[in-house]
Short mmCIF file of C-alpha atoms (C1' of nucleotides) in Angstrom, two decimals:
data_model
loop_
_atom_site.label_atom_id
_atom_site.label_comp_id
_atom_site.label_asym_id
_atom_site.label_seq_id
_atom_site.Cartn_x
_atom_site.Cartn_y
_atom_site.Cartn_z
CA UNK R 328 23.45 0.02 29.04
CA UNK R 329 22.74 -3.73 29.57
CA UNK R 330 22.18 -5.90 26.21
CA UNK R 331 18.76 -6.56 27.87
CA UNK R 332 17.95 -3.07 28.82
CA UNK R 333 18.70 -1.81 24.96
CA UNK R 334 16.85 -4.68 23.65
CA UNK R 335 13.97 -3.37 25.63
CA UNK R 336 14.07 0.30 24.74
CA UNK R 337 14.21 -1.16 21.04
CA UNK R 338 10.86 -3.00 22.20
CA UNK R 339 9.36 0.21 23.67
CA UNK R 340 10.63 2.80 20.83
CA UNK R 341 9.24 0.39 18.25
CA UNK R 342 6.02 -0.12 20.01
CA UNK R 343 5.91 3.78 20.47
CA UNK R 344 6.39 4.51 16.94
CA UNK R 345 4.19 1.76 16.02
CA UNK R 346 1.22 3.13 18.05
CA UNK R 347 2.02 6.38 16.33
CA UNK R 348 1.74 4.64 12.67
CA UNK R 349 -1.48 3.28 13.54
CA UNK R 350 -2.76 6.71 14.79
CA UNK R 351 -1.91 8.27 11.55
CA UNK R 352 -3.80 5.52 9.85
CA UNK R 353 -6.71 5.82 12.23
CA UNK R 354 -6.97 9.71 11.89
CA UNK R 355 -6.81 8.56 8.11
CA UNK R 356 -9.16 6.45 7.53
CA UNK R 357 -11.37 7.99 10.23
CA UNK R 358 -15.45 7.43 8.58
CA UNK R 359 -18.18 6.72 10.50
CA UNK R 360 -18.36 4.98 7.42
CA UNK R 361 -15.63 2.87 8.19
CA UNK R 362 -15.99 2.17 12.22
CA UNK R 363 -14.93 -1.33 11.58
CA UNK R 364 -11.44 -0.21 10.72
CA UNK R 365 -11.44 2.46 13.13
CA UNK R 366 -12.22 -0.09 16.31
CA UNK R 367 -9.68 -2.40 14.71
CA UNK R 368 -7.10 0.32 14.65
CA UNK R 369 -7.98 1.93 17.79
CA UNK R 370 -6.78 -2.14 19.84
CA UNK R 371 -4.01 -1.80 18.12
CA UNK R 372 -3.00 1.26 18.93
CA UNK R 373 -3.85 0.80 22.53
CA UNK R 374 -2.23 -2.59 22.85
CA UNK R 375 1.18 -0.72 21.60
CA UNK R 376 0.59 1.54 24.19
CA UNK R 377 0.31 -0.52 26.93
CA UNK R 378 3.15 -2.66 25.72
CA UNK R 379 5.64 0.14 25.82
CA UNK R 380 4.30 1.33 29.30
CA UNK R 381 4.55 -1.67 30.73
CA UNK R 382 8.18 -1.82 29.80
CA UNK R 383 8.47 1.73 30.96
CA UNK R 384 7.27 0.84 34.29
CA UNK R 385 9.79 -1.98 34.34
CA UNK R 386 7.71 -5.12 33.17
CA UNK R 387 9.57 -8.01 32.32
CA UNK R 388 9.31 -8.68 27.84
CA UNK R 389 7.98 -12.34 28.73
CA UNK R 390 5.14 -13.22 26.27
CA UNK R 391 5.21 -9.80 24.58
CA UNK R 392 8.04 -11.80 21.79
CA UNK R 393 5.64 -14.67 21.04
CA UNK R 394 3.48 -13.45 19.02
CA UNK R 395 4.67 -12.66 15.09
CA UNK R 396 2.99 -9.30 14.94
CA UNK R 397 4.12 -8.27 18.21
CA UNK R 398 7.86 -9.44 17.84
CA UNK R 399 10.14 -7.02 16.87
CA UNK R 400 9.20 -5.35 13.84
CA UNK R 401 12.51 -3.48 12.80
CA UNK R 402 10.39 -0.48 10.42
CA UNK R 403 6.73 0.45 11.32
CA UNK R 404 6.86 3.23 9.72
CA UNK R 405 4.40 4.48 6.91
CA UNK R 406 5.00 5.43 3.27
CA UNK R 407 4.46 9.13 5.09
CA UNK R 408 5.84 8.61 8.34
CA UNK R 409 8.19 11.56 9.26
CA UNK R 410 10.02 9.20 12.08
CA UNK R 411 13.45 7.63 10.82
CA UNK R 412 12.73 5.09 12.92
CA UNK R 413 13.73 2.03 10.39
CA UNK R 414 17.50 3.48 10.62
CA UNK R 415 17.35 4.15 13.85
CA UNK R 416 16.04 0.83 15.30
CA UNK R 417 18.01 -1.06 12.19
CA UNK R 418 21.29 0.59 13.60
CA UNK R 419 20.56 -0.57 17.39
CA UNK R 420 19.93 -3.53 16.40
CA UNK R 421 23.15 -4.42 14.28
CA UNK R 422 25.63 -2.69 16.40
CA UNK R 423 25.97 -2.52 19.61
CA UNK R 424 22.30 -3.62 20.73
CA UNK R 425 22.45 -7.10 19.01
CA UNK R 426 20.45 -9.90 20.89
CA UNK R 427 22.23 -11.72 23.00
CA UNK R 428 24.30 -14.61 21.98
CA UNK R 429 23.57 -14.09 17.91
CA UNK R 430 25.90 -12.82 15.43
CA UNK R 431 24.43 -14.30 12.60
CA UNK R 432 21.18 -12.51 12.14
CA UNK R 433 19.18 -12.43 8.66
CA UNK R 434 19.40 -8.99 7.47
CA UNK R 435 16.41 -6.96 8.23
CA UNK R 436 15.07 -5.19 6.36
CA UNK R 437 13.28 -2.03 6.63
CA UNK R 438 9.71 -2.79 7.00
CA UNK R 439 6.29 -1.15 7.07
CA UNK R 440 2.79 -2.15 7.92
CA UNK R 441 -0.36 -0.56 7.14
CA UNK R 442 -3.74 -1.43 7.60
CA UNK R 443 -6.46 -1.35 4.72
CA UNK R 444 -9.71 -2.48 4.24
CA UNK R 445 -11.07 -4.34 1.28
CA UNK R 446 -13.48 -2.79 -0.88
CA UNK R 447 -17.41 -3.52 -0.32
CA UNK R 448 -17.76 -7.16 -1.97
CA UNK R 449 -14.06 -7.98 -1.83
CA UNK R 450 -11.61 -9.96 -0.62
CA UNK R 451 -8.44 -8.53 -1.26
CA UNK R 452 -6.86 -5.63 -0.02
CA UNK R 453 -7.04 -2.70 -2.58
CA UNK R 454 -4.18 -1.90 -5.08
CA UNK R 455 -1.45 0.23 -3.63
CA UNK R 456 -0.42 1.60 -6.56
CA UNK R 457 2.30 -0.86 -7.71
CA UNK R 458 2.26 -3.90 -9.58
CA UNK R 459 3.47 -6.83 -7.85
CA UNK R 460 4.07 -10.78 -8.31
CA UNK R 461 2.91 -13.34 -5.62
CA UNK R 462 6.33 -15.24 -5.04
CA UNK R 463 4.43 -17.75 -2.02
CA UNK R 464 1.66 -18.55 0.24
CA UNK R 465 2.17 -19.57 3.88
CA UNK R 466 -0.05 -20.76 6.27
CA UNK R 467 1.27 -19.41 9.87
CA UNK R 468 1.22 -20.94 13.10
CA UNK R 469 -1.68 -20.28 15.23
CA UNK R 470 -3.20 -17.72 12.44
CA UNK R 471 -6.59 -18.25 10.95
CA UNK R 472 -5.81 -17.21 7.31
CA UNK R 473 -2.36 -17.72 5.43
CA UNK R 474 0.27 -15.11 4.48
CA UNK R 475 0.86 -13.89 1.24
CA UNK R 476 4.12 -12.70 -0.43
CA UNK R 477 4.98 -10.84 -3.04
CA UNK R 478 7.72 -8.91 -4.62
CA UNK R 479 7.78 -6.11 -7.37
CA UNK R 480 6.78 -7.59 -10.36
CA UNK R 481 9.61 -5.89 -11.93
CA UNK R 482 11.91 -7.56 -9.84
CA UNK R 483 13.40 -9.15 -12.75
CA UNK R 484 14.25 -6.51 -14.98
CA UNK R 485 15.79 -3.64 -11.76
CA UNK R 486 16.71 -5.95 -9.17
CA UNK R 487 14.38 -4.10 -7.47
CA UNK R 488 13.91 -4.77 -3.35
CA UNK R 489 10.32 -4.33 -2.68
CA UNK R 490 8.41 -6.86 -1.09
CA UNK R 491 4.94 -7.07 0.39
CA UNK R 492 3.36 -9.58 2.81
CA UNK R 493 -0.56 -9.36 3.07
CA UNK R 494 -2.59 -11.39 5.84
CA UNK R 495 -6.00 -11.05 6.78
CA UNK R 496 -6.66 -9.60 10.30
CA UNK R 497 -8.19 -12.59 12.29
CA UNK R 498 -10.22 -9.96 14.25
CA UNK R 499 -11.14 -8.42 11.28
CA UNK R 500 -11.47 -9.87 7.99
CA UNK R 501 -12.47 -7.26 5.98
CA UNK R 502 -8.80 -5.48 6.96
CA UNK R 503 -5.55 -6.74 5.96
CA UNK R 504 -2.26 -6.16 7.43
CA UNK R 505 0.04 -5.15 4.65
CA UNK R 506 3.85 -5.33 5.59
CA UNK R 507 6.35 -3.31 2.78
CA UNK R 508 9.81 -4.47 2.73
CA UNK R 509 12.32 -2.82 0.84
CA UNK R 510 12.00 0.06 -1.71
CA UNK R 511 11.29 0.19 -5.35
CA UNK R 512 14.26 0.55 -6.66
CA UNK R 513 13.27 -0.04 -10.14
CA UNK R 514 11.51 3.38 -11.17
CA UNK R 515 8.46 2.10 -11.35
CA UNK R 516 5.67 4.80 -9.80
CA UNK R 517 2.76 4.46 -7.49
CA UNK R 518 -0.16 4.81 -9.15
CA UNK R 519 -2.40 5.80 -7.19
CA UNK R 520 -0.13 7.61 -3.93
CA UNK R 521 -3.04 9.99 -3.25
CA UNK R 522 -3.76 9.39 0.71
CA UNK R 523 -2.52 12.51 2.69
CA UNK R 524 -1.63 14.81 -0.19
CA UNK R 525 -3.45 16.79 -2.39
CA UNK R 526 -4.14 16.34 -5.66
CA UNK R 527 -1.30 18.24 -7.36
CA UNK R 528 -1.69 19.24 -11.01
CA UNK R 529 0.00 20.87 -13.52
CA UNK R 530 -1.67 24.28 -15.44
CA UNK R 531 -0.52 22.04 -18.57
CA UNK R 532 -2.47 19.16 -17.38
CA UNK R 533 -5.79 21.82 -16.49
CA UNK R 534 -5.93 22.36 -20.15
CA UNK R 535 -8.11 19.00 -20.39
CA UNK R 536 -11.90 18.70 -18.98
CA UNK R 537 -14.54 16.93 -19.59
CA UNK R 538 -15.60 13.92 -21.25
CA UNK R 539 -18.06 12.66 -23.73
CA UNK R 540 -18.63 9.46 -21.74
CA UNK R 541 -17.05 8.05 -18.34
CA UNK R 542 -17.68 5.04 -16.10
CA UNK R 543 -16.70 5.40 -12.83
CA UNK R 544 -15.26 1.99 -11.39
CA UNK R 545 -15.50 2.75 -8.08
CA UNK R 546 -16.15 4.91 -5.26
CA UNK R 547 -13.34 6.10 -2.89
CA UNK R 548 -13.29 6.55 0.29
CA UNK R 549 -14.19 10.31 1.36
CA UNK R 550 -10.90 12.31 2.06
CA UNK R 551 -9.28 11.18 -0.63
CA UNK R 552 -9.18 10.86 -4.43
CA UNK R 553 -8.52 7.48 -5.91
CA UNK R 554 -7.39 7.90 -9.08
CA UNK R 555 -10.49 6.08 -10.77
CA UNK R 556 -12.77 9.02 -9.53
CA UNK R 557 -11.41 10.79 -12.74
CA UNK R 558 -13.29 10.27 -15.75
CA UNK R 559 -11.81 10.74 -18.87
CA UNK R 560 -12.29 14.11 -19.98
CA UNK R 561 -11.90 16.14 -23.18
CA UNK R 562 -9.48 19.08 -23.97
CA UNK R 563 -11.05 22.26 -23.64
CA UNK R 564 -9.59 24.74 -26.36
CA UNK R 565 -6.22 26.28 -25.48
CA UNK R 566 -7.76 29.32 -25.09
CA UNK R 567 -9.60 28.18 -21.70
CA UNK R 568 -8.44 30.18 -18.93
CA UNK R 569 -7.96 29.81 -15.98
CA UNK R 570 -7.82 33.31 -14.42
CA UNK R 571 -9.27 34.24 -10.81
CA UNK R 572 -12.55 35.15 -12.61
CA UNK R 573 -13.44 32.52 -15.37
CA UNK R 574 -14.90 28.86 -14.65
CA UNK R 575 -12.06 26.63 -16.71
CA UNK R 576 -13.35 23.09 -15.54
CA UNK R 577 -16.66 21.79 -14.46
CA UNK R 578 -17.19 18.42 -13.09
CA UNK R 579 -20.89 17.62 -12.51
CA UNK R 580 -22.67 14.44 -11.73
CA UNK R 581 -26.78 14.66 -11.81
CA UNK R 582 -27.23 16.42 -8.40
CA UNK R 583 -24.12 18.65 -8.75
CA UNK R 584 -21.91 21.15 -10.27
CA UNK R 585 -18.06 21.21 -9.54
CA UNK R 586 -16.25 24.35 -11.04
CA UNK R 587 -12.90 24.14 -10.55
CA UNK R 588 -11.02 28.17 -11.03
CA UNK R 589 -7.58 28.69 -9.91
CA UNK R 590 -9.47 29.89 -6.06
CA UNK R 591 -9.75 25.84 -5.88
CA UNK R 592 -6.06 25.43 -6.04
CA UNK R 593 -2.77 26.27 -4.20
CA UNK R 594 0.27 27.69 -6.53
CA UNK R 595 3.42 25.29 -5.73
CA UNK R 596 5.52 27.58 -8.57
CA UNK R 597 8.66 25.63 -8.06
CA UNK R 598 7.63 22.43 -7.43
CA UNK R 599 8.35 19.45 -10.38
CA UNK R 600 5.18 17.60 -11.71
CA UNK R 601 3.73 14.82 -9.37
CA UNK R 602 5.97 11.88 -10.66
CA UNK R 603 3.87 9.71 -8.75
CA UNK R 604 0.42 10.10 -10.29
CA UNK R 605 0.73 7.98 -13.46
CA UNK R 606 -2.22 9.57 -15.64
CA UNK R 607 -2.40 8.81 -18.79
CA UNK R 608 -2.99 11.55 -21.67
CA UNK R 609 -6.55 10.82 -21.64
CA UNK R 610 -6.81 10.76 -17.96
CA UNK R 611 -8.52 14.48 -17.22
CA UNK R 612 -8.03 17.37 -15.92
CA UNK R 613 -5.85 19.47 -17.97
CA UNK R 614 -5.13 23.17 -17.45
CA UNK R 615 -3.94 26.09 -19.07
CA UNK R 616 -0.12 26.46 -19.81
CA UNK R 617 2.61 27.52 -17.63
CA UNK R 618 4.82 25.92 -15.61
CA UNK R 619 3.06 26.51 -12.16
CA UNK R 620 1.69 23.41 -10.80
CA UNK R 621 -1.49 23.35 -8.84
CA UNK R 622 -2.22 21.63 -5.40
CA UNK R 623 -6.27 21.14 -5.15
CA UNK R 624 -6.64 22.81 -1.70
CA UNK R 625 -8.68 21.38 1.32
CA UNK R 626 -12.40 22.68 1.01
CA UNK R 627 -12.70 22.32 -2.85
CA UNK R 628 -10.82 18.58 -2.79
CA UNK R 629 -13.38 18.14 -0.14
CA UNK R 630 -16.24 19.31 -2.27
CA UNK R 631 -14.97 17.56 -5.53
CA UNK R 632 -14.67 13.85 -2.78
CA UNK R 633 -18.56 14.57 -1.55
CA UNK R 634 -19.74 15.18 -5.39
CA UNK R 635 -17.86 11.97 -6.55
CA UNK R 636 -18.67 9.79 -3.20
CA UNK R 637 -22.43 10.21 -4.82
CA UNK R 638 -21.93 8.71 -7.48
CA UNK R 639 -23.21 5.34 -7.57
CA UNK R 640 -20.38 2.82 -9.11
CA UNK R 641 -20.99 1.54 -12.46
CA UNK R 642 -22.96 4.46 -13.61
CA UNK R 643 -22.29 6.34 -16.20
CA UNK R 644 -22.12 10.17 -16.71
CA UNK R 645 -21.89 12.76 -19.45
CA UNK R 646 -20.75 15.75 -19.15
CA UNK R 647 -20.35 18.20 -22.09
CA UNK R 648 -18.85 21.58 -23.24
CA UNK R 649 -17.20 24.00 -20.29
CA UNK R 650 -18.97 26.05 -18.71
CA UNK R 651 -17.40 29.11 -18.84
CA UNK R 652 -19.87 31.71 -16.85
CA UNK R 653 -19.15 32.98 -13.58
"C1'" DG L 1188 3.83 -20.11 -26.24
"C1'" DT L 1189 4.04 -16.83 -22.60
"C1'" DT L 1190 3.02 -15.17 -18.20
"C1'" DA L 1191 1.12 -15.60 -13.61
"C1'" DT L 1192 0.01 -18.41 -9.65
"C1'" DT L 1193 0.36 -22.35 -6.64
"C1'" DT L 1194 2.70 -25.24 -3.62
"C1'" DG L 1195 6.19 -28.28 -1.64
"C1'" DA L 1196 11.01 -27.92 -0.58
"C1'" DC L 1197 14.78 -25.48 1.12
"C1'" DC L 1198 17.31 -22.51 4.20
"C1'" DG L 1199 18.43 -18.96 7.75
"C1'" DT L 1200 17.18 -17.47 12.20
"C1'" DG L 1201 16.14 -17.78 16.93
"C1'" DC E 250 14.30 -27.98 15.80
"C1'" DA E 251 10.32 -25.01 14.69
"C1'" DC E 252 9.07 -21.30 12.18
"C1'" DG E 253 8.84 -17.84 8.58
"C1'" DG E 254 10.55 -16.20 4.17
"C1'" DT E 255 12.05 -17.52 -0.34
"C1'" DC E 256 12.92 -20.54 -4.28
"C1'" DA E 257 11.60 -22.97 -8.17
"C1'" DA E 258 9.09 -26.68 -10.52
"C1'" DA E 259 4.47 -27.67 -11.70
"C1'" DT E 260 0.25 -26.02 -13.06
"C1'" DA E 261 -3.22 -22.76 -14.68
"C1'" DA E 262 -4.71 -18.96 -17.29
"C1'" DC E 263 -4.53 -16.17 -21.23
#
DNA sequence: GTTATTTGACCGTG
DNA sequence: CACGGTCAAATAAC
């Protein structure tokens, strides 16, 4: 195969995989809610498209490597994304499908962009879990806002990798493109990895409910569970349990009850204790002791999203004793 | 005084 | 040589 010809299928694999990312984020973050985000995502996701059939149907690349989004983006790959695509398109691309006449090429780095919206009121894209340092600011060529970078803020200490370039969607400027280079290589955990997987707790963490007095910061987006939906909560006695026929935990705002039993969950017996939920001790839900762990299953994560989606942000709720009846 | 951010300069890549 | 990514000194915030 021709230098050009593998240069293109790099082109048309990345622009495949790339319309694939973006579908995942679409079927994400699909809201009526949130049709802003879901128009922006569905253009992108069609312009890949057409981009990799026109290739396909033997197109010539002029004018689809001007633009800095659409150049060759070595990684598009989500934080879930089951493609290897990075390695794959980083291999090609070092061996024997190098550019044409370059042999000194900046290393690339495995990169990922995702797509988020800012919070109602804001103008920044929403944490992602990690804390990071802003390192520069760039205006670009021909865009409308500049480009941020930053690296982990704990850089310093690990030597760790990870980098992250935010810029504000011109089409868009509630939505920010988000580009992850590099992985955290220094331990530190996401905070708040919640999008796509259930809530997993431990039966030791169940032991804990309910709370004298929360604030809720914020309200998350429905489908998920930000990690600021969780009030504080206090221990229920040790003796709480959590059998198939007791209510252990009860999460109730003024229009609703949430009893969590052991129906609402699914068993993972051998899995290890989500290392990437960071709660602290008095973060909430607490269960009864064994070494199970607990995965909040579809309908009742779906219940306990609706029941916290009402509540307004700011407000504050009691909620007292556990209820313990049927 | 310490830590985080800003911003102009520098450098590698194409 | 233009551009984008990074560095590092200056500045701001705490």
């Amino acid at each position: 195969m021709g230098e050009k010809n593998c240069w293109e299928k790099v082109v048309v694999i990345t622009e495949l995989i790339m319309g694939r990312e973006l579908m995942l984020q679409l079927q994400k973050h699909f809201d009526p809610m949130k049709q802003d985000v879901c128009q922006y995502l569905a253009v992108e996701i069609l312009s890949s498209y057409d981009k990799a059939l026109s290739l396909l149907n033997g197109t010539a690349l002029s004018g689809m490597m001007s633009k800095g989004k659409q150049c060759f983006n070595p990684a598009p790959s989500s934080s879930t994304d089951k493609l290897q695509s990075p390695q794959l398109l980083a291999d090609c691309s070092t061996k024997s499908c190098d550019r044409p006449s370059n042999s000194r090429k900046r290393k690339k780095i495995a990169r990922r962009t995702e797509y988020v919206q800012a919070r109602t009121g804001e103008e920044v894209p929403p944490e992602d879990g990690y804390s990071w340092r802003k390192y520069g600011q760039k205006d670009i060529l021909g865009a409308k806002y500049p480009r941020e970078y930053y690296r982990c803020a704990r850089r310093g200490l690990s030597n760790c990798a990870a980098t992250k370039i935010v810029q504000k969607s011109e089409t868009e400027p509630s939505v920010f493109e988000v580009t992850y280079g590099g992985s955290h290589g220094c331990g530190q955990e996401n905070k708040n990895q919640n999008e796509e997987q259930p809530l997993v707790l431990t039966q030791e963490q169940l032991r804990v409910v309910l709370t004298e007095e929360t604030q809720y910061h914020e309200v998350g987006r429905a489908g998920e569970i930000s990690e600021s939906h969780f009030p504080k909560m206090v221990s229920t006695p040790n003796s709480t349990s959590f059998n198939n026929s007791s209510t252990g935990v009860v999460f109730s705002n003024s229009n609703s009850l949430f009893n969590i039993t052991n129906s609402d969950f699914i068993s993972t017996p051998t899995s290890s204790p989500r290392s990437d939920r960071n709660f602290s001790n008095d973060d909430f839900i607490y269960g009864p002791g064994n070494d199970s762990n607990l995965l909040l299953n579809d309908t009742s994560l779906t219940r306990l999203t609706a029941l916290l989606d009402d509540v307004p942000e700011n407000c504050s709720h009691t909620y007292r004793g556990v209820h313990q009846h049927p």
